[in-house]
Amino acid sequence: MRARRAWLAAIAAAALAAWAAPAAAGPADEDCLACHSGGALDDAKLDVDAKILGASAHAGMSCTDCHADLAGADLPHGTTGPAACGSCHEEEARAVERSAHRQDDPDSPRCWSCHGGHDVRRVSAEDSRTAPLLQDRTCLGCHANPEIAGRHALPVRESAEDFEQSVHYRALLGGNPAAPSCTTCHGAHDNVSHKDPDSPIARPNVASTCGMCHAEIAQEFAESVHGKVLAEGNPDVPTCTGCHAEHAIRGPKDPRSPVHPSHIATTCSHCHENERLAREYGIASARLRTFVGSYHGAASRFGDSTVANCASCHGSHGIRPSSDPRSSIHPSNLARTCGTCHPQAGLNFATGKIHVRDLPEDNYWAWLVRRTYVSLIWAVIGGFVALIAVDLWWRFRTRRSRRGEA
Amino acid sequence: MSDGRHASSPFIGDDEIFVRMTLQQRLQHFLTIVTFVTLVVTGFPLIYPEWPIWSWIGLGERSFALRSLLHRIAGTGLIAASLWHVVYVMATEEGARFFREMLPKAIDIWQLVEAVGYQLGLTETLYRRGRLRGFLDRRPWWRFREPPAYGKYNWIEKFEYLAIVWGNIVMIVSGLCLWFFEAAFAIFPKPVMDIVKLVHGFEATLAFLAIVIWHMYCVHLNPEAFPMSRMWLDGKISGKLLRHHYPGWYREIEAERLEKRRLETALHWYDREKPPGWEGPRGVAGAGGEG
């Protein structure tokens, strides 16, 4: 769309230039290039390569189409203002003025910071700086620059490498045209801080942003306990990025992914083992500890990814509380849930608690057995150690007295 | 321990070799060692997954399934060792005798008291300082002047035997429940299975500590045997050590031999003198034909 408009603009500009040339008093392109090429000026930055310009999206446009303030100027000219991109790209220019990149700061990126200057490419061109595969490097030119990031407190937590290892970048590499790059989630000309409630990456909007591609999952999430509480405006509940990370999103089969089976328990524990959250929302405590103490937990710790993790029983996007009859851990569904891995699982699987804490109210007899065994072990081993100590002391004493006798 | 206290017997040479652990017993013991060590190494990762030792021995994603398989193989080995022992005790005379001699008696408890009392030497010290004279003169055994005269198996060995019998029963039953947990779940509800799992882990911990601390010290690591007793390999003990450590058993052997010698001497005499009514040795092996 934009490309076509650029073409039309270029053609129109060329036609206009051809028609108006005899009448206009401004410099022709040749006049400009007389100084701005071949190192005629002291500053090499002021050189323009006609070939590069000819290969750009603006090929055929005249210099003064963009450097409009020089139209009709006497040569040689003095300092000029910035290129007037907005004169053609009005909508984009307006969007930028409302965005986090509005042009009121010397650090703010200019049109050419992202799109290139004389070498500007169409967005659809593979070698465009805004092409999906190259976009992250373009954005990170500023966002990973410690000076700029420091001056503006930019939330740079992940590097280009993080995004480039993500499942999204891999999909881009694999030629998936629907895979997201920076602007898919952050917006392009209109991108605003995540603190802005209208931002597509503001917490309440993250799920619908991801849902642009992952629609079914977004729907499932919206109906889950997390999604419902999020919709109420709760700031503590996780949205997509809470579990999947932001830029470094990896597939669940990638061992480095926070949602890989061996990491799920840790990921869920960020909130579910958090004392403040547990206190505030009455989240059941010691889920992680009881999981780690189970066979599932121990096996998972050693990297066995076939064993059950939090998501195996609780679900992932559509987690519901156990009181919900549609929950996979509702007592009436437990035998079926456990039966996914244990086909012989009978109704006894659903008797008693699954996350058994070391508390009399969870399993009184288990609590008692544990206490008895701990006391027994201390008593027996303590007794052994005492007997050994007595034996060693006696040996030491008799050896000394024997030596004394001799 | 008892040097100079028990005179050596003319019937038992100090360098004579006695078999205290028969080949059968050594093989059973060896199978138990191998299976026990394997069970500990392959089982403890589940009870104490946070120990760094597991990554040192390379337990990870791939070896985890092997751990599980080895644990079951070793478990089967321990069951085999236990069944072997049951058959040994029930079907062989040697085994039946071993079991009889291993059964704890009241004297074992007294000998435990004696052993500690002797090593501490508290009452004897008090007596020498003139305290408790009346009491200790009337009951001199409370002075613990001598170490206990152990028989073939002392309280330490009997306790360990009982512990391993009890421990094996607990571990095998709970282990089978965990191995075939789906079948076990058909019988027991979840709270019982929780206890089964707890018991399996705690009993293992208790057994491990008892073996590493107590059994190792008593058998190998005490200053007398350090660094290792060869008993578990060849089962042999010299007459001198026998007299030293198991004086009760030493006296038993002595008494047996004395009795045999008496009988032989008597038969010899009868054979030579042929008193009226003597019809010659009747089925007494080695008694006749020496005249």
XYZ file of C-alpha atoms in Angstrom:
697
model
C 0.000 0.000 0.000
C 2.618 2.394 1.182
C 4.972 1.149 -1.479
C 2.434 1.804 -4.151
C 1.888 5.245 -2.789
C 5.602 5.882 -2.814
C 5.690 4.803 -6.414
C 2.794 7.051 -7.279
C 4.452 9.867 -5.403
C 7.671 9.255 -7.229
C 5.957 9.170 -10.604
C 3.902 12.219 -9.770
C 6.972 14.036 -8.519
C 8.908 13.113 -11.654
C 6.055 14.273 -13.886
C 5.675 17.438 -11.882
C 9.395 18.052 -12.029
C 9.441 17.514 -15.803
C 6.510 19.863 -16.238
C 7.673 22.484 -13.834
C 11.372 22.328 -14.619
C 11.478 25.143 -17.106
C 9.447 27.359 -14.834
C 11.156 26.577 -11.456
C 14.155 28.566 -10.532
C 15.530 25.919 -8.052
C 18.598 23.789 -8.594
C 18.432 20.659 -10.770
C 19.769 17.333 -9.448
C 22.906 17.792 -11.511
C 23.549 21.083 -9.765
C 23.278 19.397 -6.378
C 25.546 16.550 -7.354
C 28.129 18.925 -8.694
C 29.055 19.603 -5.073
C 27.564 16.595 -3.258
C 29.629 13.865 -4.959
C 33.180 12.854 -5.596
C 34.461 14.396 -2.349
C 34.067 17.922 -3.606
C 32.955 19.007 -0.117
C 35.159 18.692 2.961
C 32.688 16.482 4.779
C 32.339 13.018 3.233
C 28.944 12.683 4.957
C 27.594 15.258 2.572
C 28.448 13.089 -0.420
C 25.520 11.460 -2.192
C 26.053 8.456 -4.397
C 23.784 8.837 -7.364
C 23.798 5.069 -7.869
C 22.555 4.395 -4.347
C 19.902 7.018 -4.748
C 18.935 5.488 -8.088
C 18.520 2.056 -6.485
C 16.426 3.413 -3.616
C 12.672 3.521 -3.253
C 12.892 7.212 -4.120
C 14.630 6.655 -7.439
C 13.425 9.232 -9.931
C 12.599 11.791 -7.319
C 14.413 15.059 -7.346
C 16.669 16.232 -4.485
C 14.408 19.144 -3.684
C 11.371 16.882 -3.407
C 12.703 15.897 -0.012
C 15.012 18.828 0.703
C 12.105 21.096 -0.051
C 13.576 24.108 1.729
C 16.225 24.286 -0.985
C 13.721 24.607 -3.780
C 14.516 27.956 -5.361
C 17.563 28.507 -3.142
C 20.690 30.134 -4.444
C 23.753 27.936 -4.686
C 25.894 27.295 -2.836
C 23.328 27.064 -0.055
C 23.798 27.306 3.677
C 22.599 24.924 6.409
C 19.424 23.137 5.451
C 16.594 21.719 7.495
C 15.727 18.023 7.709
C 14.215 16.199 4.780
C 10.495 16.727 4.541
C 9.327 13.099 4.573
C 6.000 14.148 6.051
C 5.074 16.095 2.999
C 4.343 12.806 1.237
C 4.036 10.412 4.215
C 1.626 12.531 6.167
C -0.148 9.793 8.078
C 3.104 8.226 9.260
C 4.480 11.614 10.270
C 1.370 12.308 12.337
C 1.602 8.869 13.989
C 5.238 9.466 14.905
C 4.356 12.739 16.592
C 1.969 10.862 18.882
C 4.442 8.028 19.534
C 7.323 7.515 21.916
C 9.561 8.501 19.022
C 8.093 11.994 18.617
C 10.626 14.389 17.202
C 11.120 16.574 20.264
C 14.399 15.077 21.392
C 17.773 14.962 19.672
C 17.954 11.235 20.555
C 14.635 10.472 18.895
C 15.038 8.468 15.753
C 14.325 10.351 12.525
C 12.583 8.745 9.582
C 15.968 7.904 8.029
C 17.230 6.344 11.266
C 14.954 3.397 10.576
C 14.244 3.640 6.853
C 17.614 4.808 5.623
C 18.320 8.133 3.928
C 19.293 8.243 0.303
C 19.325 4.449 0.336
C 15.743 4.195 1.613
C 14.099 0.902 0.632
C 10.526 -0.137 0.405
C 9.427 -1.920 3.586
C 8.746 -5.050 1.555
C 12.330 -5.121 0.215
C 14.445 -7.853 1.729
C 17.371 -5.530 2.318
C 15.286 -2.803 3.881
C 16.326 -1.820 7.371
C 12.726 -2.315 8.366
C 12.467 -5.772 6.760
C 11.267 -8.223 9.395
C 14.577 -10.086 9.542
C 16.649 -6.906 9.915
C 14.264 -4.857 12.004
C 15.596 -5.942 15.396
C 19.080 -4.680 14.568
C 17.635 -1.365 13.411
C 15.623 -0.870 16.606
C 18.467 -2.037 18.807
C 20.752 0.507 17.175
C 19.296 2.852 19.785
C 17.632 0.511 22.261
C 20.796 -1.438 22.959
C 22.954 1.654 22.938
C 23.881 2.108 26.597
C 24.145 5.899 26.312
C 20.751 6.425 24.731
C 19.144 3.723 26.855
C 20.644 5.317 29.947
C 19.492 8.844 29.070
C 15.929 7.747 28.467
C 15.658 4.835 30.908
C 14.800 2.495 28.037
C 13.777 -0.913 29.351
C 16.435 -2.872 27.480
C 16.581 -6.220 29.111
C 17.142 -8.478 26.190
C 19.548 -8.179 23.342
C 19.239 -8.783 19.649
C 20.684 -12.239 20.263
C 17.728 -13.013 22.520
C 15.222 -12.163 19.835
C 17.288 -13.884 17.190
C 17.131 -17.118 19.154
C 13.428 -16.817 19.650
C 10.869 -19.005 18.000
C 9.540 -15.928 16.196
C 12.833 -14.991 14.583
C 13.388 -18.593 13.583
C 10.020 -18.597 11.914
C 11.028 -15.440 10.069
C 14.242 -17.098 8.981
C 12.251 -20.107 7.906
C 10.362 -17.843 5.525
C 7.105 -17.541 7.432
C 5.750 -14.172 6.325
C 3.296 -14.051 9.218
C 5.990 -14.342 11.877
C 6.316 -11.218 14.016
C 9.199 -8.793 14.145
C 9.519 -5.767 16.481
C 6.804 -3.649 14.927
C 4.244 -6.457 14.854
C 3.869 -6.243 18.609
C 5.197 -2.766 19.384
C 3.620 -0.904 16.493
C 5.677 0.961 13.936
C 5.224 4.724 13.629
C 2.693 4.798 16.414
C 4.643 2.731 18.951
C 4.267 3.927 22.516
C 5.643 2.891 25.893
C 4.121 -0.176 27.541
C 2.990 2.211 30.270
C 0.583 3.828 27.847
C -2.760 2.030 28.265
C -3.262 2.111 24.487
C 0.028 0.384 23.762
C -0.381 -3.066 22.261
C 2.199 -4.242 24.790
C 0.526 -2.670 27.833
C -0.196 -5.518 30.274
C -3.939 -5.637 29.665
C -3.359 -5.712 25.879
C -0.544 -8.265 25.656
C -2.854 -11.259 25.311
C -4.830 -9.687 22.489
C -1.607 -8.609 20.761
C -0.297 -12.178 20.904
C -3.806 -13.269 20.007
C -3.489 -11.551 16.618
C -1.675 -14.738 15.631
C -2.485 -17.079 18.552
C -6.210 -16.508 18.575
C -7.317 -19.837 20.040
C -4.813 -19.665 22.863
C -5.806 -16.076 23.643
C -9.431 -17.185 23.906
C -8.479 -20.086 26.173
C -6.401 -17.733 28.307
C -9.212 -15.214 28.589
C -11.383 -17.922 30.159
C -8.656 -19.130 32.532
C -8.201 -18.059 36.130
C -5.250 -15.920 35.065
C -7.117 -14.320 32.170
C -10.196 -13.497 34.228
C -8.205 -11.882 37.010
C -6.146 -9.992 34.422
C -9.331 -8.639 32.903
C -10.282 -7.284 36.316
C -7.180 -5.117 36.080
C -5.083 -7.044 38.555
C -1.404 -6.145 38.088
C -0.034 -9.300 39.744
C -1.456 -11.929 37.451
C 0.702 -13.199 34.603
C -0.147 -12.563 31.002
C 1.535 -14.329 28.038
C 4.927 -12.772 28.695
C 4.868 -13.739 32.370
C 5.583 -17.336 31.449
C 6.906 -17.191 27.879
C 9.323 -14.257 28.287
C 9.129 -11.221 26.036
C 11.709 -11.128 23.276
C 13.420 -14.459 23.901
C 10.278 -16.528 23.458
C 11.274 -20.114 22.820
C 9.219 -23.131 21.950
C 8.192 -25.444 24.799
C 10.544 -28.118 23.462
C 13.588 -25.865 23.709
C 15.400 -26.793 26.946
C 16.185 -23.105 27.540
C 12.552 -22.105 27.392
C 10.878 -21.146 30.666
C 7.962 -23.323 29.567
C 10.142 -26.359 28.796
C 8.862 -29.213 30.985
C 11.975 -29.089 33.171
C 11.528 -25.357 33.894
C 7.797 -25.059 34.255
C 7.843 -25.610 38.012
C 10.333 -22.777 38.462
C 8.377 -20.512 36.137
C 5.089 -21.042 37.971
C 6.882 -20.656 41.291
C 7.868 -17.084 40.551
C 4.349 -16.223 41.641
C 3.100 -19.349 43.391
C 5.981 -19.496 45.859
C 5.951 -15.740 46.355
C 5.061 -15.039 49.968
C 3.480 -11.660 49.324
C 1.235 -12.997 46.577
C 0.373 -16.075 48.637
C -0.644 -13.840 51.527
C -2.526 -11.358 49.415
C -4.466 -13.762 47.247
C -4.573 -16.844 49.455
C -2.627 -18.943 46.942
C -2.066 -22.442 48.300
C 1.461 -22.614 49.695
C 4.370 -25.005 49.157
C 3.274 -26.103 45.676
C 6.865 -26.167 44.458
C 8.277 -27.836 47.563
C 5.674 -30.570 47.460
C 6.223 -31.022 43.721
C 10.003 -31.202 44.115
C 9.543 -33.777 46.862
C 7.442 -35.950 44.596
C 8.710 -38.461 42.075
C 7.543 -36.125 39.316
C 9.592 -33.296 40.776
C 12.769 -35.275 41.314
C 12.649 -36.850 37.862
C 11.933 -33.476 36.329
C 14.918 -32.012 38.147
C 17.166 -34.546 36.449
C 15.814 -33.490 33.082
C 13.227 -36.190 32.491
C 10.778 -34.256 30.330
C 8.256 -37.083 30.057
C 7.300 -36.803 33.694
C 4.398 -34.637 34.821
C 5.025 -30.946 35.498
C 2.622 -28.235 36.679
C 1.081 -27.858 33.227
C 0.543 -31.597 32.756
C -2.159 -31.601 35.406
C -3.226 -27.969 35.673
C -3.160 -27.148 31.983
C -1.285 -24.204 30.585
C -3.310 -21.431 28.970
C -6.673 -22.560 30.261
C -5.797 -23.112 33.923
C -8.893 -23.158 36.106
C -9.226 -23.458 39.865
C -9.924 -26.957 41.201
C -13.376 -25.807 42.259
C -14.350 -25.289 38.589
C -16.015 -28.469 37.264
C -14.300 -27.858 33.923
C -10.870 -27.803 35.574
C -8.546 -30.720 34.823
C -7.886 -30.978 38.554
C -11.519 -30.882 39.647
C -11.916 -34.050 41.765
C -14.295 -35.527 39.218
C -11.688 -35.130 36.458
C -8.592 -36.216 38.383
C -8.711 -39.887 37.424
C -8.867 -38.870 33.767
C -6.106 -36.285 34.143
C -3.792 -38.739 35.914
C -4.894 -41.364 33.420
C -3.225 -39.437 30.609
C 0.060 -40.888 31.802
C -1.152 -43.661 34.098
C -3.806 -45.528 32.145
C -4.462 -47.803 35.115
C -5.147 -44.827 37.374
C -8.308 -45.534 39.267
C -10.478 -43.513 41.551
C -7.938 -43.885 44.360
C -5.736 -41.371 42.559
C -8.274 -38.753 43.481
C -8.416 -39.662 47.174
C -6.446 -37.358 49.397
C -4.333 -34.391 48.437
C -1.824 -34.392 45.617
C 0.432 -31.638 46.974
C 0.882 -33.090 50.441
C 2.615 -30.648 52.725
C 4.263 -31.807 55.905
C 1.260 -30.720 57.931
C -1.163 -32.765 60.011
C -4.127 -31.320 58.127
C -2.807 -32.541 54.768
C -2.172 -36.153 55.805
C -2.102 -36.755 59.529
C -0.552 -40.236 59.372
C 2.110 -39.230 56.885
C 2.931 -36.296 59.155
C 3.173 -38.650 62.131
C 5.247 -41.235 60.246
C 7.676 -38.543 59.149
C 8.089 -37.259 62.681
C 8.496 -40.772 64.055
C 11.128 -41.657 61.495
C 13.066 -38.450 61.997
C 13.099 -39.033 65.759
C 13.996 -42.687 65.260
C 16.871 -41.843 62.938
C 18.239 -39.226 65.318
C 17.901 -41.602 68.276
C 19.408 -44.640 66.567
C 22.234 -42.846 64.798
C 22.846 -40.686 67.870
C 23.064 -43.872 69.925
C 25.544 -45.363 67.467
C 27.688 -42.277 67.523
C 27.648 -42.261 71.329
C 28.663 -45.933 71.461
C 31.457 -45.291 68.958
C 32.628 -42.319 71.013
C 32.714 -44.434 74.178
C 34.607 -47.191 72.339
C 37.190 -44.764 70.935
C 37.604 -43.086 74.296
C 38.111 -46.439 76.007
C 40.677 -47.522 73.401
C 42.529 -44.248 73.793
C 42.496 -44.507 77.577
C 43.584 -48.135 77.810
C 46.337 -47.660 75.263
C 47.709 -44.788 77.299
C 47.506 -46.673 80.569
C 49.108 -49.739 78.948
C 51.895 -47.544 77.669
C 52.217 -46.109 81.149
C 52.523 -49.596 82.661
C 55.212 -50.549 80.178
C 39.769 -56.388 75.090
C 40.311 -59.497 77.145
C 44.036 -60.017 76.828
C 45.389 -62.151 79.621
C 41.965 -62.578 81.137
C 41.037 -65.795 79.403
C 43.774 -68.365 79.451
C 44.340 -70.024 76.112
C 42.979 -73.517 75.904
C 45.212 -76.528 75.293
C 42.531 -77.729 72.913
C 42.576 -74.625 70.694
C 45.724 -73.345 69.033
C 46.113 -69.572 68.800
C 46.939 -69.876 65.135
C 44.190 -72.378 64.411
C 41.759 -71.051 61.786
C 38.032 -71.100 62.352
C 35.371 -70.333 59.786
C 33.012 -67.760 61.208
C 31.303 -66.844 57.923
C 30.672 -69.832 55.716
C 30.847 -69.604 51.930
C 27.045 -69.527 51.764
C 26.893 -66.669 54.230
C 29.650 -64.761 52.464
C 27.876 -65.092 49.120
C 24.590 -63.900 50.627
C 26.441 -61.044 52.285
C 28.174 -60.153 49.014
C 24.927 -60.128 47.050
C 23.455 -57.881 49.739
C 26.416 -55.486 49.520
C 26.185 -55.190 45.738
C 22.417 -54.715 45.694
C 22.441 -52.372 48.704
C 25.073 -50.067 47.226
C 23.301 -50.031 43.863
C 19.968 -49.341 45.525
C 21.399 -46.454 47.524
C 23.120 -44.874 44.533
C 20.111 -45.273 42.260
C 17.475 -44.528 44.883
C 18.842 -41.595 46.843
C 18.598 -39.177 43.888
C 14.836 -39.369 44.321
C 14.927 -38.672 48.061
C 17.681 -36.063 47.992
C 17.645 -34.671 44.435
C 19.360 -31.475 45.582
C 22.664 -33.194 46.477
C 25.399 -32.006 44.106
C 26.893 -35.503 44.025
C 24.362 -36.605 41.398
C 25.711 -34.268 38.781
C 29.251 -35.355 39.685
C 28.388 -38.954 38.893
C 26.755 -37.816 35.680
C 23.122 -38.401 36.527
C 21.111 -36.468 33.988
C 18.371 -36.694 31.470
C 19.734 -39.762 29.701
C 20.977 -41.708 32.694
C 17.765 -41.135 34.602
C 15.954 -43.977 32.852
C 18.991 -46.183 33.478
C 18.833 -45.259 37.168
C 15.279 -46.421 37.264
C 16.102 -49.715 35.540
C 19.164 -50.372 37.739
C 17.134 -49.704 40.873
C 14.608 -52.325 39.844
C 17.305 -54.839 38.930
C 19.069 -54.282 42.251
C 15.719 -54.459 44.050
C 15.098 -57.821 42.430
C 18.606 -58.828 43.554
C 17.822 -57.865 47.140
C 14.570 -59.838 47.016
C 16.559 -62.796 45.649
C 19.107 -62.462 48.472
C 16.302 -62.348 51.014
C 14.530 -65.387 49.592
C 17.848 -67.227 49.407
C 18.376 -66.487 53.075
C 14.877 -67.659 54.003
C 15.451 -70.949 52.175
C 18.909 -71.189 53.760
C 17.448 -70.800 57.230
C 14.492 -73.096 56.656
C 16.059 -75.839 54.575
C 19.660 -76.224 55.709
C 20.989 -77.301 59.049
C 23.717 -74.667 58.887
C 21.140 -71.979 58.229
C 18.808 -73.132 60.969
C 21.708 -73.139 63.418
C 22.785 -69.667 62.282
C 19.272 -68.350 62.811
C 19.025 -69.944 66.256
C 22.337 -68.442 67.283
C 21.364 -65.034 65.916
C 18.126 -64.807 67.897
C 18.455 -62.173 70.595
C 18.301 -63.266 74.205
C 18.045 -61.400 77.481
C 21.783 -61.796 77.985
C 22.440 -59.673 74.886
C 20.841 -56.686 76.555
C 22.872 -57.294 79.684
C 26.040 -57.608 77.604
C 25.293 -54.264 75.981
C 25.054 -52.734 79.443
C 28.224 -54.587 80.427
C 30.127 -53.408 77.362
C 29.283 -49.762 77.930
C 29.727 -50.065 81.688
C 33.139 -51.652 81.223
C 34.317 -49.117 78.675
C 33.088 -46.145 80.683
C 34.509 -47.663 83.890
C 32.413 -45.311 85.954
C 31.277 -47.621 88.736
C 34.743 -49.171 89.048
C 36.275 -45.727 89.408
C 33.724 -44.826 92.049
C 34.427 -48.108 93.863
C 38.148 -47.462 93.863
C 37.545 -44.054 95.334
C 35.607 -45.653 98.125
C 32.134 -44.725 96.920
C 29.148 -47.068 96.765
C 31.253 -49.747 98.468
C 28.335 -51.441 100.203
C 26.178 -51.554 97.126
C 28.946 -52.715 94.798
C 30.305 -55.298 97.250
C 26.869 -56.868 97.415
C 26.404 -56.637 93.639
C 29.906 -56.905 92.184
C 28.611 -57.290 88.586
C 27.759 -53.584 88.556
C 31.480 -52.853 88.793
C 31.898 -54.086 85.222
C 35.469 -55.163 85.860
C 35.539 -57.362 82.785
C 34.257 -56.949 79.263
C 31.303 -59.143 78.318
C 32.138 -62.711 77.347
C 30.417 -62.746 73.971
C 29.215 -65.951 72.371
C 29.415 -66.603 68.637
C 27.240 -63.558 67.879
C 27.167 -60.528 70.154
C 24.481 -57.880 70.584
C 26.024 -55.735 67.850
C 25.724 -58.495 65.255
C 22.325 -59.615 66.458
C 20.996 -56.083 66.324
C 22.336 -55.650 62.806
C 20.849 -58.949 61.724
C 17.434 -58.032 63.121
C 17.740 -54.587 61.552
C 18.488 -55.977 58.125
C 15.679 -58.533 58.364
C 13.233 -55.824 59.413
C 14.663 -53.319 56.954
C 14.482 -55.745 54.052
C 10.853 -56.564 54.789
C 9.941 -52.863 54.949
C 11.940 -51.937 51.866
C 10.741 -54.868 49.773
C 7.073 -54.411 50.611
C 7.122 -50.627 50.160
C 9.390 -50.925 47.128
C 7.030 -53.346 45.401
C 4.130 -50.979 46.115
C 6.072 -48.164 44.444
C 7.243 -50.339 41.570
C 3.733 -51.534 40.784
C 2.117 -48.368 42.075
C -0.844 -48.464 39.757
C -1.781 -51.886 41.123
C -1.064 -50.666 44.662
C -3.288 -47.654 44.070
C -6.112 -50.044 43.259
C -5.835 -51.318 46.839
C -4.643 -48.314 48.819
C -5.912 -44.742 48.737
C -3.522 -41.867 48.067
C -2.818 -41.034 51.754
C -1.583 -44.598 52.323
C 0.582 -44.454 49.214
C 2.058 -41.185 50.515
C 3.075 -43.038 53.658
C 4.480 -45.956 51.650
C 6.711 -43.536 49.766
C 7.773 -41.747 52.955
C 8.596 -45.037 54.655
C 10.644 -46.254 51.672
C 12.746 -43.092 51.771
C 13.182 -42.844 55.526
C 13.915 -46.534 56.028
C 16.522 -46.261 53.267
C 18.082 -43.269 55.010
C 18.116 -45.091 58.337
C 19.645 -48.213 56.775
C 22.243 -46.195 54.893
C 23.334 -44.279 57.996
C 23.355 -47.423 60.115
C 25.564 -49.213 57.593
C 27.903 -46.324 56.917
C 28.333 -45.266 60.533
C 27.719 -48.267 62.723
C 28.419 -51.354 60.629
C 31.504 -49.847 59.024
C 32.909 -48.747 62.374
C 32.219 -52.006 64.173
C 33.599 -54.185 61.401
C 36.222 -52.237 59.502
C 36.946 -48.747 60.737
C 37.582 -49.295 64.434
C 41.277 -48.836 65.275
C 41.787 -52.577 65.694
C 40.476 -53.612 62.266
C 41.301 -50.458 60.322
C 41.350 -50.168 57.374
C 39.446 -53.402 56.724
C 38.652 -56.740 58.245
C 39.052 -59.608 55.799
C 36.217 -61.536 57.396
C 33.705 -60.725 54.621
C 36.135 -62.115 52.036
C 37.491 -65.318 53.587
C 35.248 -65.741 56.629
C 38.244 -66.820 58.722
C 39.217 -65.966 62.282
C 42.239 -67.172 64.251
C 42.000 -68.956 67.568
C 43.687 -65.976 69.233
C 41.206 -63.433 67.929
C 38.387 -65.807 68.771
C 39.554 -65.957 72.376
C 39.939 -62.215 72.331
C 36.611 -61.177 70.810
C 34.223 -64.064 71.374
C 35.410 -65.700 74.622
C 31.996 -67.272 75.150
C 32.159 -69.023 71.805
C 35.829 -69.924 72.499
C 34.823 -71.649 75.723
C 31.986 -73.423 73.931
C 34.378 -74.855 71.367
C 36.787 -75.752 74.142
C 34.040 -77.505 76.070
C 32.957 -79.397 72.957
C 36.499 -80.556 72.325
C 37.052 -81.415 75.980
C 33.902 -83.504 75.948
C 35.023 -85.248 72.792
C 38.481 -85.907 74.300
C 36.909 -87.275 77.491
C 34.766 -89.619 75.475
C 37.744 -90.721 73.412
C 39.864 -91.293 76.525
C 37.106 -93.236 78.164
C 36.546 -95.385 75.106
C 40.268 -95.910 74.830
C 40.406 -97.082 78.414
C 37.453 -99.413 77.999
C 38.984 -100.782 74.837
C 42.253 -101.560 76.596
C 40.920 -102.767 79.931
C 37.836 -104.543 78.549
C 35.955 -104.479 81.858
C 33.247 -107.093 82.348
C 30.190 -106.315 80.292
C 32.134 -104.236 77.722
C 31.234 -105.328 74.252
C 33.475 -103.020 72.315
C 32.864 -99.577 70.818
C 29.430 -99.262 69.355
C 29.335 -96.854 66.562
C 31.637 -94.329 68.171
C 33.726 -93.095 65.322
C 37.473 -93.030 65.781
C 37.281 -94.606 69.210
C 38.335 -98.198 68.547
C 41.239 -99.976 66.937
C 43.958 -97.937 68.578
C 45.063 -100.520 71.138
